[in-house]
């Protein structure tokens, strides 16, 4: 996806936030928010679109199209710059706190003179918010949780942001004369959900031109350190990128060395020492003073093999049992994107999606899927305007559309809302008409452990709920996960045959990898779903698959990696032959 789409979407979303702070009309704020989602998910590069092309983006009218054209011409949106100047910087800083909305940010600024996150934390500790209208003990608790989320996130970025930057850098350096190979390594290759800095590895006999090209990239704002073997830069967005250039013959050792976590690499080096060897980014060497010669270095496979191990997939290199599994031959055959036969969670413009039913189906078919479920929101999320009549009309439209797509089976589903007591939209008779029901939490995120657990257990025990969508309801860096007794939830899912979703949105990646692995031990099954609200969102599947791999999942664990007849049996429909 072109960087222009992401940057323009960020600016339009910021415009919505700034208008909220200044008391802008609610319908305008919602319009900008919808447009931001549509721009981010649009499959075409907006930088190449004229005004007419911009207006063809869903939810982008004439006024917003002019603002995007403004961005294409100047790199910014004038109204955003004007509002930034109008609104105190302190208020803008406060709005970055999860759980603190723009109106409350303005209130603490105007009433208490609080203009920074540390000042707000101190004001809460001193009890100064208690006298403000709309602020109570629960509000204070939520704000403190939001501040803690910010603190933990630090300068880290979401995996898709890092992937976009890394892909651009790798592509640019791969074109430099003399560059034999170039890839990203480190935590991004391990598919961590957030990335603190990027590691890029290149192979060449002449590092100079590659280093020069690296420091001259348009993304670079500052050169931190420069050398023949390693150069570090800071990008315009603040992310540090380290480039290492090694001789081509050392490629495998370097890739192994710069991919694993610190703990994984310590364990690997310990094995080398016990075998009388030394491991570095240049190869595996004899530790003997007599020879000290190179043994292997060309491929990761031969480095691991010389240490008595099979190749270990990058997503497992965290010292979380992968070395023991490699030694006893129980490393899993991890699920891949190619294993996925279908997608069980997606949205159209009938509710909060930005693409039509026809466009979403065509994009799913282009992905090569064997089956595809449309799961627009149910009526309890009243802002999505769903009704019984609309749902039934969509079902008929899907049946008609099926004839035009004979190579892919279309499933009519719904994303139900799990209410605070665990109830869901629609009665049993109406729910029985859907092929698949995903049920998700969309509100009341701060319940007690007992309340959240009861809520999820009731949803699992509903015979019409097949999948619990984005189970913890977290938004990485913005909203904490539900505080539930997850082992109890996993037991219920295993007992009732309810799958847990791995939502592929980069700010969700929910269920997280640590909970995936715990749930798997209970015998829980999973669905890796795009939750696509636009055609462009299908690209996020790679991040959901990476999260599933970090949770040690195999194709057997993932219901949408199964043939359709087996999936239908799981959903309670047709019995496999």
Coordinates of C-alpha atoms in Angstrom, one line a residue:
X1 CA 0.0 0.0 0.0
X2 CA 1.3 3.4 -1.0
X3 CA 2.6 5.6 1.8
X4 CA 0.4 8.5 0.5
X5 CA -2.7 6.6 1.4
X6 CA -1.6 6.0 5.0
X7 CA -0.3 9.6 5.5
X8 CA -3.4 11.2 4.0
X9 CA -5.6 9.0 6.2
X10 CA -3.7 10.0 9.3
X11 CA -4.2 13.7 8.4
X12 CA -7.9 13.3 7.8
X13 CA -8.3 11.4 11.1
X14 CA -6.3 14.2 12.8
X15 CA -8.7 16.7 11.3
X16 CA -11.6 14.8 12.8
X17 CA -9.9 14.8 16.2
X18 CA -9.1 18.5 16.0
X19 CA -12.7 19.3 15.1
X20 CA -13.9 17.3 18.1
X21 CA -11.7 19.4 20.3
X22 CA -13.0 22.7 18.9
X23 CA -16.6 21.6 19.1
X24 CA -17.1 20.8 15.5
X25 CA -20.4 19.4 14.4
X26 CA -20.7 15.7 15.2
X27 CA -21.8 14.7 11.6
X28 CA -18.7 16.4 10.1
X29 CA -16.4 14.5 12.6
X30 CA -18.0 11.2 11.7
X31 CA -17.7 12.0 8.0
X32 CA -14.0 12.6 8.3
X33 CA -13.5 9.5 10.4
X34 CA -15.3 7.4 7.7
X35 CA -13.2 9.0 5.0
X36 CA -10.0 8.3 6.8
X37 CA -10.8 4.6 7.0
X38 CA -11.8 4.6 3.3
X39 CA -8.6 6.3 2.2
X40 CA -6.4 3.9 4.3
X41 CA -8.1 0.9 2.8
X42 CA -8.3 2.1 -0.8
X43 CA -6.4 -0.2 -3.2
X44 CA -5.2 2.5 -5.5
X45 CA -2.4 5.0 -4.8
X46 CA -4.1 8.3 -4.1
X47 CA -1.1 10.2 -5.2
X48 CA -1.9 9.1 -8.8
X49 CA -5.6 10.2 -8.6
X50 CA -7.0 13.5 -9.9
X51 CA -10.0 15.2 -8.2
X52 CA -12.5 13.0 -10.0
X53 CA -10.6 9.8 -9.1
X54 CA -10.5 10.9 -5.4
X55 CA -14.2 11.5 -5.4
X56 CA -14.7 7.9 -6.4
X57 CA -13.2 6.7 -3.1
X58 CA -16.1 5.6 -0.9
X59 CA -17.2 8.2 1.8
X60 CA -15.0 10.8 0.1
X61 CA -17.2 13.7 -1.1
X62 CA -16.2 16.9 -3.0
X63 CA -14.9 18.8 0.1
X64 CA -12.8 15.9 1.4
X65 CA -11.5 15.2 -2.1
X66 CA -10.2 18.8 -2.3
X67 CA -8.4 18.3 1.0
X68 CA -6.7 15.1 -0.3
X69 CA -5.7 16.9 -3.5
X70 CA -4.3 19.6 -1.2
X71 CA -2.2 16.9 0.5
X72 CA -1.1 15.5 -2.9
X73 CA 0.1 18.9 -3.9
X74 CA 1.7 20.2 -0.6
X75 CA 2.2 17.1 1.7
X76 CA -0.3 18.5 4.2
X77 CA -3.9 19.7 4.6
X78 CA -4.2 23.4 5.2
X79 CA -7.2 23.1 7.6
X80 CA -5.2 20.7 9.8
X81 CA -2.3 23.2 10.0
X82 CA -4.7 26.0 10.9
X83 CA -6.4 23.9 13.7
X84 CA -3.0 22.8 15.0
X85 CA -2.1 26.5 15.4
X86 CA -5.4 27.3 17.0
X87 CA -5.4 24.4 19.6
X88 CA -2.8 24.5 22.4
X89 CA -0.1 21.9 21.9
X90 CA -0.8 20.6 25.4
X91 CA -4.3 19.7 24.6
X92 CA -3.2 17.8 21.5
X93 CA -0.7 16.0 23.6
X94 CA -3.4 15.0 26.1
X95 CA -5.7 13.6 23.3
X96 CA -3.0 11.0 22.6
X97 CA -3.8 9.3 25.9
X98 CA -6.1 6.3 25.3
X99 CA -9.5 6.7 27.1
X100 CA -9.2 10.5 27.3
X101 CA -11.4 12.1 24.7
X102 CA -10.9 15.5 23.2
X103 CA -13.6 17.2 25.3
X104 CA -12.1 15.9 28.6
X105 CA -8.7 17.0 27.4
X106 CA -9.9 20.5 26.8
X107 CA -11.6 20.5 30.1
X108 CA -8.5 19.7 32.2
X109 CA -6.5 22.2 30.2
X110 CA -9.0 25.0 30.6
X111 CA -10.0 24.3 34.2
X112 CA -6.7 23.1 35.7
X113 CA -4.1 24.4 33.3
X114 CA -2.9 20.8 32.7
X115 CA -1.0 20.6 29.4
X116 CA 1.1 17.5 29.5
X117 CA 0.8 13.8 30.3
X118 CA 3.0 13.9 33.5
X119 CA 1.0 17.0 34.8
X120 CA -2.2 15.0 34.3
X121 CA -0.9 12.0 36.2
X122 CA 0.1 14.3 39.1
X123 CA -3.3 16.0 39.0
X124 CA -5.0 12.7 39.4
X125 CA -2.7 11.7 42.3
X126 CA -3.4 15.0 44.0
X127 CA -7.2 14.5 43.5
X128 CA -7.6 17.7 41.5
X129 CA -9.9 16.1 38.9
X130 CA -12.5 15.1 41.4
X131 CA -14.2 18.5 41.2
X132 CA -14.6 18.6 37.5
X133 CA -17.9 17.8 35.9
X134 CA -17.9 14.3 34.3
X135 CA -14.7 13.2 36.1
X136 CA -15.0 10.5 38.8
X137 CA -12.9 7.8 40.4
X138 CA -13.6 5.4 37.4
X139 CA -12.6 8.1 34.9
X140 CA -9.4 8.7 36.8
X141 CA -8.7 4.9 36.9
X142 CA -9.3 4.7 33.1
X143 CA -7.0 7.7 32.4
X144 CA -4.2 6.2 34.4
X145 CA -4.6 2.9 32.5
X146 CA -4.3 4.9 29.3
X147 CA -1.2 6.6 30.5
X148 CA 0.3 3.3 31.4
X149 CA -0.5 2.0 27.9
X150 CA 1.3 5.0 26.4
X151 CA 4.3 4.4 28.6
X152 CA 4.6 0.8 27.6
X153 CA 4.3 1.6 23.9
X154 CA 7.1 4.2 24.1
X155 CA 8.5 4.9 20.7
X156 CA 7.5 1.6 19.3
X157 CA 5.4 1.4 16.1
X158 CA 2.8 -1.1 14.9
X159 CA 4.1 -4.0 12.7
X160 CA 2.5 -2.7 9.5
X161 CA 4.1 0.7 9.9
X162 CA 7.5 -1.0 10.3
X163 CA 6.8 -3.4 7.5
X164 CA 6.0 -0.5 5.1
X165 CA 9.2 1.3 5.9
X166 CA 11.3 -1.8 5.8
X167 CA 9.9 -2.9 2.4
X168 CA 10.7 0.5 0.9
X169 CA 14.2 0.5 2.3
X170 CA 14.9 -3.1 1.2
X171 CA 13.5 -2.4 -2.3
X172 CA 15.7 0.7 -2.7
X173 CA 18.9 -0.9 -1.5
X174 CA 18.3 -4.1 -3.6
X175 CA 18.6 -1.9 -6.7
X176 CA 22.1 -0.6 -5.7
X177 CA 24.9 -2.0 -7.9
X178 CA 26.8 -4.7 -6.0
X179 CA 24.0 -5.5 -3.6
X180 CA 23.7 -9.3 -3.8
X181 CA 20.9 -9.7 -1.2
X182 CA 18.9 -7.5 1.1
X183 CA 16.2 -8.3 3.7
X184 CA 14.8 -7.1 7.0
X185 CA 15.7 -9.1 10.1
X186 CA 15.2 -8.6 13.8
X187 CA 11.9 -8.3 15.6
X188 CA 10.1 -7.5 12.3
X189 CA 11.2 -10.8 10.8
X190 CA 9.9 -12.5 14.0
X191 CA 6.6 -10.6 13.4
X192 CA 6.4 -9.0 16.8
X193 CA 3.3 -6.9 17.1
X194 CA 5.2 -3.7 17.8
X195 CA 8.7 -2.7 16.6
X196 CA 11.2 -0.6 18.5
X197 CA 13.8 -0.3 15.7
X198 CA 14.4 -1.9 12.3
X199 CA 17.3 -4.2 11.4
X200 CA 18.1 -4.4 7.7
X201 CA 20.7 -6.9 6.4
X202 CA 22.5 -6.7 3.0
X203 CA 25.2 -8.8 1.4
X204 CA 27.9 -7.3 -0.8
X205 CA 31.6 -7.4 -1.4
X206 CA 31.6 -3.6 -1.5
X207 CA 29.6 -2.0 1.3
X208 CA 30.3 1.6 0.4
X209 CA 27.7 2.3 -2.3
X210 CA 25.0 0.6 -0.2
X211 CA 25.8 2.6 2.8
X212 CA 25.8 5.8 0.7
X213 CA 22.4 5.0 -0.8
X214 CA 21.0 4.2 2.6
X215 CA 21.9 7.5 4.2
X216 CA 20.6 9.3 1.1
X217 CA 17.1 7.8 1.3
X218 CA 14.3 10.3 1.5
X219 CA 13.0 8.6 4.7
X220 CA 16.2 9.5 6.6
X221 CA 16.2 12.5 8.9
X222 CA 19.5 12.0 10.8
X223 CA 22.6 9.8 10.4
X224 CA 23.3 8.5 13.9
X225 CA 26.5 6.5 13.1
X226 CA 28.2 5.6 9.8
X227 CA 30.6 2.8 9.0
X228 CA 31.6 0.1 6.5
X229 CA 29.9 -2.7 8.4
X230 CA 27.0 -0.9 10.2
X231 CA 25.2 2.4 9.7
X232 CA 22.4 3.7 11.8
X233 CA 19.8 6.4 10.9
X234 CA 16.7 7.9 12.3
X235 CA 13.8 8.3 10.0
X236 CA 11.5 11.3 9.6
X237 CA 9.0 9.5 11.7
X238 CA 11.5 8.9 14.5
X239 CA 12.2 5.2 14.0
X240 CA 15.8 4.0 14.2
X241 CA 17.0 1.8 11.3
X242 CA 20.3 -0.2 11.5
X243 CA 21.8 -1.4 8.3
X244 CA 24.5 -4.1 8.4
X245 CA 26.4 -5.2 5.3
X246 CA 28.2 -8.6 5.4
X247 CA 30.2 -10.6 2.8
X248 CA 27.9 -12.8 0.7
X249 CA 29.5 -15.9 2.0
X250 CA 28.5 -15.0 5.6
X251 CA 24.8 -14.4 4.7
X252 CA 23.3 -17.4 6.6
X253 CA 25.2 -16.8 9.8
X254 CA 24.4 -13.1 9.7
X255 CA 20.7 -13.7 9.1
X256 CA 20.5 -16.1 11.9
X257 CA 22.5 -13.8 14.2
X258 CA 20.3 -10.7 13.5
X259 CA 16.9 -12.4 13.6
X260 CA 16.6 -14.2 16.9
X261 CA 15.7 -12.6 20.2
X262 CA 18.5 -12.0 22.6
X263 CA 17.5 -15.0 24.7
X264 CA 17.2 -17.3 21.6
X265 CA 20.7 -16.2 20.4
X266 CA 22.2 -16.8 23.9
X267 CA 20.9 -20.4 23.8
X268 CA 22.2 -20.9 20.3
X269 CA 25.7 -19.6 21.3
X270 CA 25.7 -21.8 24.4
X271 CA 25.2 -24.8 22.1
X272 CA 28.1 -23.7 20.0
X273 CA 30.4 -23.3 23.0
X274 CA 29.5 -26.7 24.3
X275 CA 30.4 -28.1 20.8
X276 CA 33.8 -26.3 20.9
X277 CA 32.6 -23.7 18.4
X278 CA 32.2 -19.9 18.1
X279 CA 29.2 -18.3 16.5
X280 CA 29.2 -14.7 15.2
X281 CA 27.5 -12.8 12.4
X282 CA 30.3 -14.0 10.1
X283 CA 29.9 -17.7 10.6
X284 CA 30.3 -20.7 12.8
X285 CA 34.0 -21.2 13.6
X286 CA 36.2 -23.7 15.4
X287 CA 37.1 -22.4 18.9
X288 CA 40.4 -24.2 18.7
X289 CA 43.4 -21.9 18.7
X290 CA 45.2 -24.3 16.4
X291 CA 42.8 -23.9 13.5
X292 CA 39.9 -21.4 14.4
X293 CA 38.7 -21.9 10.9
X294 CA 35.3 -21.3 9.4
X295 CA 33.0 -24.3 9.4
X296 CA 29.7 -23.0 8.0
X297 CA 28.1 -19.6 7.2
X298 CA 26.3 -19.6 3.9
X299 CA 22.7 -20.5 5.0
X300 CA 20.7 -20.5 8.2
X301 CA 19.9 -24.1 7.6
X302 CA 23.5 -25.3 7.7
X303 CA 24.3 -23.1 10.8
X304 CA 21.4 -24.8 12.7
X305 CA 22.3 -28.2 11.3
X306 CA 25.9 -28.0 12.5
X307 CA 24.6 -27.3 16.0
X308 CA 22.4 -30.4 15.9
X309 CA 19.1 -28.5 15.2
X310 CA 16.6 -28.3 12.3
X311 CA 16.0 -24.8 10.9
X312 CA 13.7 -22.9 13.3
X313 CA 11.1 -20.6 11.8
X314 CA 11.9 -16.9 12.6
X315 CA 8.5 -16.4 14.3
X316 CA 9.4 -19.0 17.0
X317 CA 12.9 -17.6 17.8
X318 CA 12.0 -16.2 21.3
X319 CA 13.4 -18.9 23.6
X320 CA 9.9 -20.0 24.5
X321 CA 10.5 -23.8 24.0
X322 CA 11.5 -23.8 20.3
X323 CA 15.0 -25.2 21.0
X324 CA 13.6 -28.0 23.1
X325 CA 11.0 -28.8 20.5
X326 CA 13.7 -28.8 17.8
X327 CA 15.8 -31.3 19.8
X328 CA 12.9 -33.7 20.3
X329 CA 11.5 -33.4 16.8
X330 CA 8.2 -31.7 17.8
X331 CA 8.6 -28.3 16.0
X332 CA 5.1 -27.5 14.5
X333 CA 4.5 -27.2 10.8
X334 CA 3.3 -23.6 11.2
X335 CA 0.2 -22.3 9.4
X336 CA 1.0 -20.0 6.4
X337 CA -1.1 -17.6 4.4
X338 CA -1.2 -20.1 1.6
X339 CA -2.9 -22.6 3.9
X340 CA -5.9 -20.3 4.4
X341 CA -8.9 -21.4 2.3
X342 CA -11.3 -18.8 3.5
X343 CA -12.1 -15.7 5.5
X344 CA -14.9 -15.7 8.1
X345 CA -15.1 -12.0 9.0
X346 CA -15.6 -9.1 6.7
X347 CA -17.7 -6.0 6.3
X348 CA -19.3 -4.0 3.5
X349 CA -20.8 -0.6 3.1
X350 CA -24.1 -2.0 4.4
X351 CA -22.7 -1.1 7.9
X352 CA -19.2 0.4 8.6
X353 CA -17.3 -1.0 5.6
X354 CA -16.3 1.3 2.7
X355 CA -16.6 -1.1 -0.2
X356 CA -19.7 -2.7 -1.8
X357 CA -20.6 -6.3 -1.5
X358 CA -19.6 -6.9 -5.1
X359 CA -16.2 -5.3 -4.7
X360 CA -15.4 -7.3 -1.5
X361 CA -16.4 -10.5 -3.1
X362 CA -14.4 -9.8 -6.2
X363 CA -11.3 -9.0 -4.0
X364 CA -11.8 -12.2 -2.0
X365 CA -11.9 -14.2 -5.2
X366 CA -8.8 -12.5 -6.5
X367 CA -7.1 -13.7 -3.3
X368 CA -7.8 -17.3 -4.4
X369 CA -10.1 -18.1 -1.5
X370 CA -12.4 -21.1 -1.7
X371 CA -15.0 -19.6 0.6
X372 CA -15.7 -16.1 1.9
X373 CA -18.1 -14.9 4.7
X374 CA -19.7 -11.5 4.7
X375 CA -20.4 -10.6 8.4
X376 CA -21.8 -7.1 8.7
X377 CA -22.7 -5.8 12.1
X378 CA -26.0 -6.7 13.8
X379 CA -28.5 -4.2 15.1
X380 CA -27.3 -3.8 18.7
X381 CA -24.6 -1.5 17.4
X382 CA -27.3 1.0 16.5
X383 CA -24.9 3.4 14.8
X384 CA -24.4 0.8 12.1
X385 CA -28.2 1.0 11.1
X386 CA -28.6 -2.7 10.6
X387 CA -32.2 -4.1 10.5
X388 CA -33.8 -7.5 10.0
X389 CA -34.9 -6.5 6.6
X390 CA -31.5 -5.3 5.5
X391 CA -29.9 -8.5 6.7
X392 CA -32.4 -10.6 4.8
X393 CA -32.0 -8.5 1.7
X394 CA -28.2 -8.9 1.8
X395 CA -28.7 -12.7 2.1
X396 CA -30.7 -12.6 -1.2
X397 CA -28.0 -10.4 -2.8
X398 CA -25.3 -12.9 -1.8
X399 CA -27.3 -15.8 -3.3
X400 CA -27.7 -13.9 -6.5
X401 CA -24.0 -13.0 -6.5
X402 CA -23.0 -16.6 -6.0
X403 CA -24.0 -17.4 -9.5
X404 CA -21.4 -15.0 -10.8
X405 CA -18.6 -16.5 -8.6
X406 CA -19.0 -20.3 -9.0
X407 CA -15.4 -20.9 -8.0
X408 CA -15.9 -19.6 -4.5
X409 CA -18.6 -20.4 -1.9
X410 CA -20.2 -17.3 -0.4
X411 CA -21.3 -17.5 3.2
X412 CA -23.8 -15.1 4.8
X413 CA -22.8 -14.3 8.3
X414 CA -23.0 -11.6 10.9
X415 CA -20.8 -10.0 13.6
X416 CA -22.9 -9.9 16.7
X417 CA -22.3 -7.6 19.6
X418 CA -21.7 -9.3 22.9
X419 CA -23.6 -7.2 25.4
X420 CA -22.3 -6.5 29.0
X421 CA -24.3 -9.5 30.2
X422 CA -23.1 -11.8 27.4
X423 CA -26.3 -11.6 25.4
X424 CA -26.2 -11.1 21.6
X425 CA -28.3 -9.5 18.9
X426 CA -31.3 -11.4 17.4
X427 CA -33.1 -14.4 18.7
X428 CA -32.2 -18.1 18.1
X429 CA -34.6 -18.5 15.1
X430 CA -33.2 -15.5 13.3
X431 CA -29.6 -16.5 14.1
X432 CA -30.2 -20.0 12.7
X433 CA -30.5 -18.5 9.2
X434 CA -26.8 -17.4 9.1
X435 CA -24.0 -19.6 7.9
X436 CA -21.6 -18.2 10.5
X437 CA -21.9 -16.0 13.5
X438 CA -18.9 -14.0 14.9
X439 CA -19.6 -12.4 18.3
X440 CA -17.5 -9.6 19.6
X441 CA -17.2 -7.2 22.5
X442 CA -17.6 -3.5 21.3
X443 CA -18.4 -1.7 24.6
X444 CA -18.0 -1.9 28.4
X445 CA -14.3 -2.6 28.3
X446 CA -13.5 -2.0 31.9
X447 CA -15.7 -4.7 33.6
X448 CA -14.3 -6.6 36.5
X449 CA -12.6 -9.9 35.9
X450 CA -15.7 -11.8 37.1
X451 CA -18.0 -9.7 34.9
X452 CA -15.9 -10.0 31.8
X453 CA -15.5 -13.7 32.3
X454 CA -19.2 -14.4 32.7
X455 CA -19.9 -12.2 29.7
X456 CA -17.6 -14.2 27.4
X457 CA -18.7 -17.6 28.9
X458 CA -22.3 -16.8 28.1
X459 CA -21.4 -15.9 24.5
X460 CA -19.4 -19.1 24.1
X461 CA -22.3 -21.2 25.4
X462 CA -24.7 -19.7 22.8
X463 CA -25.2 -22.5 20.3
X464 CA -25.4 -20.0 17.4
X465 CA -22.1 -18.3 18.2
X466 CA -19.3 -20.0 16.1
X467 CA -16.4 -17.6 16.6
X468 CA -15.5 -15.0 19.3
X469 CA -14.2 -12.0 17.3
X470 CA -11.1 -10.1 18.5
X471 CA -11.5 -11.7 21.9
X472 CA -9.6 -9.4 24.3
X473 CA -11.0 -6.3 22.5
X474 CA -7.6 -4.6 22.9
X475 CA -6.3 -1.8 20.6
X476 CA -2.5 -1.9 20.8
X477 CA -1.3 1.2 22.6
X478 CA -4.8 2.6 22.8
X479 CA -7.0 0.3 24.8
X480 CA -6.1 -2.3 27.3
X481 CA -7.4 -5.9 26.9
X482 CA -10.5 -7.2 28.8
X483 CA -9.5 -8.4 32.2
X484 CA -11.0 -11.9 32.0
X485 CA -10.1 -15.3 33.4
X486 CA -8.8 -16.5 30.1
X487 CA -8.2 -20.1 31.2
X488 CA -11.9 -20.3 32.0
X489 CA -12.8 -18.8 28.7
X490 CA -10.5 -21.3 26.9
X491 CA -12.1 -24.2 28.7
X492 CA -15.5 -23.0 27.6
X493 CA -14.4 -22.6 24.0
X494 CA -13.0 -26.1 24.0
X495 CA -16.2 -27.5 25.6
X496 CA -18.6 -25.7 23.3
X497 CA -16.7 -25.9 20.1
X498 CA -16.4 -22.1 19.8
X499 CA -13.4 -20.9 17.8
X500 CA -11.3 -17.9 18.9
X501 CA -10.5 -15.3 16.2
X502 CA -7.0 -13.9 15.4
X503 CA -8.1 -10.5 14.0
X504 CA -5.5 -9.4 11.4
X505 CA -5.8 -5.7 11.9
X506 CA -2.3 -4.5 13.0
X507 CA -3.7 -2.5 15.9
X508 CA -5.6 -5.6 17.2
X509 CA -3.7 -8.8 16.4
X510 CA -6.2 -10.3 18.8
X511 CA -6.0 -13.0 20.2
X512 CA -2.4 -12.1 21.1
X513 CA 0.3 -14.8 20.6
X514 CA 0.8 -15.6 24.2
X515 CA -2.9 -16.3 24.7
X516 CA -3.1 -18.2 21.5
X517 CA -0.5 -20.6 22.8
X518 CA -2.3 -21.0 26.1
X519 CA -5.6 -21.6 24.4
X520 CA -4.2 -24.2 22.1
X521 CA -3.2 -26.3 25.1
X522 CA -6.9 -26.5 26.0
X523 CA -7.7 -27.8 22.5
X524 CA -9.3 -24.5 21.3
X525 CA -9.6 -24.0 17.5
X526 CA -9.0 -20.6 15.8
X527 CA -10.0 -18.5 12.8
X528 CA -7.5 -16.1 11.2
X529 CA -9.8 -13.4 9.8
X530 CA -9.1 -10.2 8.0
X531 CA -12.0 -8.3 9.6
X532 CA -11.7 -6.3 6.3
X533 CA -13.7 -3.1 6.1
X534 CA -12.2 -2.2 2.7
X535 CA -10.5 -4.1 -0.1
X536 CA -7.1 -2.8 1.0
X537 CA -7.5 -4.4 4.4
X538 CA -7.0 -7.9 3.0
X539 CA -3.2 -7.1 3.0
X540 CA -3.3 -7.4 6.8
X541 CA -3.7 -11.1 6.7
X542 CA 0.0 -11.6 6.7
X543 CA 0.1 -10.0 10.2
X544 CA -2.6 -12.3 11.6
X545 CA -0.7 -15.3 10.2
X546 CA 2.5 -14.1 11.8
X547 CA 0.7 -13.8 15.1
X548 CA -0.7 -17.3 14.7
X549 CA 2.8 -18.6 14.0
X550 CA 4.1 -16.9 17.1
X551 CA 1.3 -18.9 18.9
X552 CA 2.7 -22.1 17.4
X553 CA -0.5 -22.8 15.3
X554 CA -0.6 -25.4 12.6
X555 CA -3.2 -25.6 9.7
X556 CA -5.0 -28.2 11.8
X557 CA -5.7 -25.6 14.5
X558 CA -7.2 -23.1 12.1
X559 CA -10.8 -23.7 11.0
X560 CA -10.5 -21.5 7.9
X561 CA -7.6 -23.6 6.7
X562 CA -9.9 -26.6 6.5
X563 CA -11.9 -27.8 3.5
X564 CA -15.4 -26.3 3.3
X565 CA -17.2 -29.6 4.2
X566 CA -15.1 -29.9 7.4
X567 CA -15.7 -26.2 8.2
X568 CA -19.5 -26.7 7.7
X569 CA -19.4 -29.6 10.1
X570 CA -17.7 -27.5 12.7
X571 CA -20.2 -24.7 12.2
X572 CA -23.0 -27.2 12.7
X573 CA -24.2 -27.3 9.1
X574 CA -23.6 -30.1 6.6
X575 CA -21.8 -33.3 7.7
X576 CA -18.6 -34.1 5.7
X577 CA -18.9 -37.1 3.4

